[in-house]
Amino acid sequence: MTQNWQTQLASAFSNFDELCHYLQLSPDELSLSQQARAQFPLRVPLAFASRMEKGNPADPLLRQVLPVLDELQIYPDFSDDPVGDLAALKQTGLLHKYHGRVLLINTGACAIHCRYCFRRNFPYADLQLTKQQENDVIEAITNDSSIEEVILSGGDPMILNDARLTSLINALATIEKLKRIRIHTRLPIVLPARITDDLLTLFQHCSKKIIVVVHCNHANEIDDDVANACARLRSAGVVLLNQSVLLRDVNDNATALCELSEKLFEIDVLPYYLHFLDKANGTGHFQVSKTDALALFEAMQNQLPGYLVPKLVTEQAGALAKQNV
């Protein structure tokens, strides 16, 4: 019998040896760092690890999750808060950066720990939205006539159980002026079992339009289970978009990026954003130069129809919108 998503999450890989053994790799082949792991723990669900090529220390999916020595290197202009989240915090759990929309930090937890995460140093213990603070946030949104869209973020909001998500989304749906609820999540990609019947029922019967922005960086992340999870979301009336991050030695070549867009479209997910790396401490080894990023973007434009070319953007602290690279 297939394990439910919570059981799969609880049994995710959390140490080097188990993951290396599963992938038929020797730790000596990898530039592993216990110090990096201590700063930002290893967490990889089997559902995601199963898509990695066994015996390949350079696998692009493995590179996204493996704590390595390069994370300890200090890079100029990198910081713990690269996109100005703390300055945009209006009250606990509520960020307001852009006109017409606000972002809720619902949880600090994720199903997978991506080493390039821009919030890997975020003070979740103090600032994530708890159930007790939910009513205050709902009231603040209700009283701000400029807000038309709420974005659920984290961490990963889909790591909340169905009951908690139902409570939150139903409360938001009572706000008449809201047009959309957007959910940014990696779970349909890394743990597709999360797309439960109860979750689909919630989305299907919500009075607001639901947009789910998944996060997929490489075509190898998409298998039949992911395709099925996305099909189930689409059947519930959910709009599916993808955002990815341009990462050195993961997807920094035109072939990988074009294959990703094509594979996404095959499962009815529209490429939305290709993010230039946010400069969070511990992530500098993933950075692709602006010159190379623009060359890759041009190559995508030359090879793909326009609707398969994501916007190449960067986020700047204090800016009123995402910026084109």
XYZ file of C-alpha atoms in Angstrom:
325
model
C 0.000 0.000 0.000
C 1.312 3.441 -0.950
C 2.285 5.573 2.050
C 0.377 8.803 2.596
C 2.214 12.057 2.159
C 2.790 12.679 5.863
C 4.429 9.273 6.261
C 6.586 9.915 3.202
C 7.565 13.298 4.613
C 8.502 11.820 7.997
C 10.790 9.281 6.329
C 12.656 11.790 4.143
C 16.452 11.480 3.961
C 18.106 13.628 6.615
C 21.739 12.461 6.664
C 24.547 12.007 4.171
C 25.150 8.315 4.599
C 21.608 7.146 3.935
C 21.218 9.325 0.854
C 24.625 8.349 -0.508
C 23.917 4.661 0.094
C 20.597 4.946 -1.745
C 22.266 6.719 -4.684
C 25.166 4.266 -4.773
C 27.667 7.038 -4.115
C 30.609 7.281 -1.775
C 30.655 10.387 0.450
C 34.286 10.756 -0.644
C 33.051 11.618 -4.161
C 31.199 14.658 -2.843
C 32.362 17.884 -1.204
C 30.114 17.319 1.774
C 30.101 19.613 4.793
C 28.719 18.753 8.213
C 28.962 22.432 9.101
C 26.757 23.386 6.135
C 24.301 20.665 7.144
C 24.278 22.006 10.705
C 23.473 25.501 9.446
C 20.714 24.279 7.116
C 19.672 20.633 7.588
C 19.480 18.072 4.817
C 15.943 17.009 3.896
C 15.016 15.058 0.756
C 11.867 12.949 0.271
C 12.374 9.579 -1.376
C 9.892 10.596 -4.070
C 12.385 13.253 -5.215
C 15.562 11.259 -4.602
C 14.177 8.431 -6.752
C 14.479 10.701 -9.804
C 18.209 11.223 -9.277
C 20.619 9.218 -11.411
C 22.263 6.638 -9.195
C 26.047 6.695 -9.232
C 26.188 10.248 -10.614
C 27.738 12.750 -8.166
C 26.934 15.594 -10.606
C 23.228 14.802 -10.893
C 21.365 18.145 -11.227
C 18.707 17.154 -8.701
C 21.280 16.001 -6.170
C 23.208 19.247 -6.516
C 20.133 21.192 -5.420
C 19.916 19.454 -2.033
C 23.426 18.405 -1.017
C 25.149 20.420 1.771
C 28.641 21.174 0.445
C 31.741 23.070 1.490
C 31.017 25.870 -1.011
C 28.134 27.006 1.192
C 30.621 28.211 3.782
C 32.314 30.628 1.393
C 31.554 34.317 1.898
C 30.452 36.258 -1.196
C 30.252 40.059 -1.522
C 26.718 41.528 -1.560
C 25.183 38.337 -0.141
C 23.129 38.615 3.044
C 20.641 36.804 5.286
C 17.739 38.872 3.897
C 18.518 39.399 0.207
C 15.038 40.467 -0.953
C 14.078 42.763 1.927
C 11.476 40.535 3.553
C 12.019 41.953 7.022
C 11.529 45.545 5.879
C 8.256 44.522 4.190
C 6.867 42.833 7.311
C 3.699 44.688 8.356
C 2.841 42.373 11.240
C 3.706 38.829 12.235
C 3.327 36.581 9.196
C 2.255 39.350 6.786
C 4.530 40.844 4.091
C 3.362 43.676 1.855
C 5.792 44.502 -0.949
C 3.785 45.032 -4.108
C 0.604 46.924 -4.884
C -2.584 44.916 -4.638
C -1.176 41.773 -3.066
C 0.201 40.549 0.214
C 2.151 37.469 1.198
C 1.507 35.276 4.227
C 4.366 33.367 5.853
C 2.291 30.417 6.984
C 5.083 28.085 8.063
C 8.845 27.767 8.110
C 8.742 24.089 7.172
C 9.380 22.584 3.740
C 9.242 19.054 2.363
C 12.697 19.520 0.861
C 15.587 21.789 1.771
C 16.829 23.420 -1.412
C 20.342 24.689 -0.798
C 19.774 27.871 -2.875
C 16.744 28.917 -0.774
C 16.533 32.696 -0.359
C 14.782 32.270 3.015
C 17.227 29.719 4.433
C 18.238 32.302 7.065
C 14.766 33.748 7.730
C 13.806 33.992 11.440
C 10.743 31.758 11.128
C 10.592 30.999 14.841
C 9.648 34.617 15.502
C 7.799 35.674 12.368
C 5.786 32.843 10.822
C 2.014 33.043 11.000
C 0.565 30.856 13.748
C -3.023 29.716 13.948
C -3.635 32.107 16.842
C -2.465 35.093 14.771
C -4.497 34.147 11.710
C -7.553 36.180 12.714
C -5.509 39.373 13.090
C -4.045 38.923 9.619
C -7.444 38.209 8.052
C -8.780 41.354 9.693
C -5.861 43.430 8.390
C -6.417 42.182 4.845
C -10.153 42.792 5.090
C -9.564 46.384 6.190
C -7.110 47.198 3.371
C -9.165 48.031 0.295
C -6.094 47.888 -1.980
C -5.495 44.141 -1.539
C -6.924 41.951 -4.307
C -4.666 38.908 -4.061
C -3.213 36.900 -1.193
C -0.100 34.769 -1.680
C 0.483 31.826 0.647
C 4.185 31.210 1.098
C 6.644 29.931 3.650
C 8.447 27.635 3.989
C 5.872 25.774 1.971
C 2.181 26.391 2.729
C 1.171 22.981 1.381
C 3.038 21.335 4.222
C 0.120 22.456 6.383
C -2.443 19.693 6.762
C -5.745 19.771 4.904
C -7.712 20.956 7.935
C -5.400 23.931 8.529
C -5.348 24.888 4.848
C -9.112 24.580 4.640
C -9.548 26.883 7.624
C -7.196 29.491 6.188
C -8.484 29.437 2.611
C -12.135 29.468 3.666
C -11.428 32.478 5.885
C -9.732 34.300 3.011
C -12.582 33.406 0.669
C -14.990 35.406 2.852
C -13.134 38.633 1.962
C -15.323 39.967 -0.806
C -12.785 42.163 -2.587
C -10.208 39.383 -2.970
C -9.995 38.113 -6.546
C -7.356 35.403 -6.230
C -5.519 33.181 -3.763
C -2.062 32.199 -4.941
C -0.078 29.326 -3.416
C 3.676 29.019 -3.956
C 4.723 25.436 -3.356
C 7.285 22.786 -4.209
C 5.224 19.868 -2.881
C 3.457 18.826 -6.109
C 6.977 18.374 -7.544
C 8.906 16.842 -4.648
C 6.062 15.031 -2.864
C 3.161 14.593 -5.319
C 1.232 12.416 -2.853
C 0.394 15.710 -1.095
C -2.335 16.327 -3.670
C -5.096 14.607 -1.729
C -8.791 14.283 -2.489
C -9.620 16.639 0.390
C -7.233 19.269 -0.933
C -8.762 19.032 -4.405
C -12.250 19.374 -2.963
C -11.159 22.524 -1.127
C -9.795 24.088 -4.311
C -12.746 23.002 -6.432
C -15.315 24.586 -4.141
C -13.405 27.756 -3.268
C -15.228 30.910 -4.355
C -11.911 32.571 -5.273
C -9.679 31.664 -8.186
C -6.847 29.409 -6.998
C -3.434 29.747 -8.606
C -0.737 27.243 -7.695
C 2.807 28.258 -8.604
C 4.939 25.138 -8.477
C 8.728 25.222 -8.315
C 10.580 22.990 -10.749
C 14.140 23.651 -11.919
C 14.950 20.692 -14.179
C 12.986 18.405 -16.488
C 14.242 15.358 -14.571
C 12.122 16.468 -11.620
C 8.980 15.601 -13.573
C 7.843 11.968 -13.543
C 4.475 10.235 -13.930
C 3.515 10.926 -10.307
C 4.179 14.650 -10.740
C 2.237 14.686 -14.004
C -0.689 12.983 -12.279
C -0.612 15.417 -9.346
C -0.707 18.371 -11.745
C -3.528 16.797 -13.757
C -5.542 16.395 -10.560
C -4.975 20.040 -9.667
C -6.066 21.112 -13.137
C -9.206 18.974 -12.827
C -10.085 20.993 -9.708
C -9.942 24.241 -11.702
C -6.528 25.330 -10.443
C -4.341 27.524 -12.659
C -0.818 26.053 -12.735
C 2.307 28.134 -13.256
C 5.972 27.326 -12.677
C 8.828 29.347 -11.319
C 12.399 28.140 -11.411
C 15.775 29.484 -10.363
C 18.743 29.708 -12.697
C 21.397 27.584 -10.966
C 24.984 26.931 -11.929
C 25.637 23.279 -12.786
C 21.924 22.498 -12.483
C 20.094 24.166 -15.359
C 22.503 26.798 -16.701
C 22.425 25.623 -20.308
C 19.896 26.247 -23.058
C 19.135 22.568 -23.594
C 18.152 22.018 -19.947
C 16.016 25.162 -19.828
C 14.209 24.396 -23.080
C 13.584 20.803 -22.025
C 12.149 22.069 -18.752
C 9.703 24.401 -20.501
C 8.610 21.674 -22.920
C 8.133 19.119 -20.153
C 6.155 21.573 -18.046
C 3.833 22.343 -20.923
C 3.277 18.627 -21.503
C 1.751 18.437 -18.005
C -0.251 21.669 -18.461
C 1.998 23.886 -16.355
C 2.910 27.226 -17.918
C 6.480 28.541 -17.425
C 6.120 31.793 -15.483
C 9.370 33.012 -13.919
C 13.029 32.112 -14.307
C 14.610 33.774 -11.281
C 18.116 35.131 -11.148
C 19.598 33.812 -7.904
C 18.635 35.773 -4.788
C 21.852 36.591 -2.954
C 21.301 34.694 0.281
C 24.303 33.749 2.382
C 25.309 30.169 1.638
C 24.114 30.181 -1.980
C 26.839 32.012 -3.898
C 28.190 28.869 -5.589
C 24.911 28.608 -7.530
C 25.199 32.072 -9.074
C 25.177 32.464 -12.856
C 26.571 35.716 -14.218
C 24.196 38.267 -15.691
C 25.957 37.987 -19.053
C 25.470 34.234 -19.147
C 21.883 34.526 -17.932
C 20.995 36.925 -20.728
C 22.665 34.682 -23.315
C 20.648 31.705 -22.066
C 17.444 33.716 -22.141
C 18.146 34.772 -25.730
C 18.775 31.141 -26.675
C 15.414 30.175 -25.179
C 13.688 32.921 -27.129
C 15.312 31.657 -30.326
C 14.315 28.040 -29.740
C 10.889 28.193 -28.079
C 7.516 29.760 -28.846
C 6.939 32.837 -26.731
C 4.446 31.196 -24.387
C 7.112 28.695 -23.287
C 9.701 31.359 -22.426
C 9.489 32.337 -18.741
C 10.223 35.889 -17.673
C 13.840 36.262 -16.568
C 13.591 38.329 -13.400
C 15.345 39.357 -10.245
C 13.925 40.655 -6.982
C 15.415 43.777 -5.470
C 14.773 44.812 -1.901
C 12.442 47.827 -1.823
C 11.504 47.698 -5.510
C 7.824 48.006 -6.431
C 7.885 44.952 -8.721
C 10.110 42.147 -9.957
C 12.848 43.511 -12.219
C 13.800 42.156 -15.637
C 17.403 40.951 -15.647
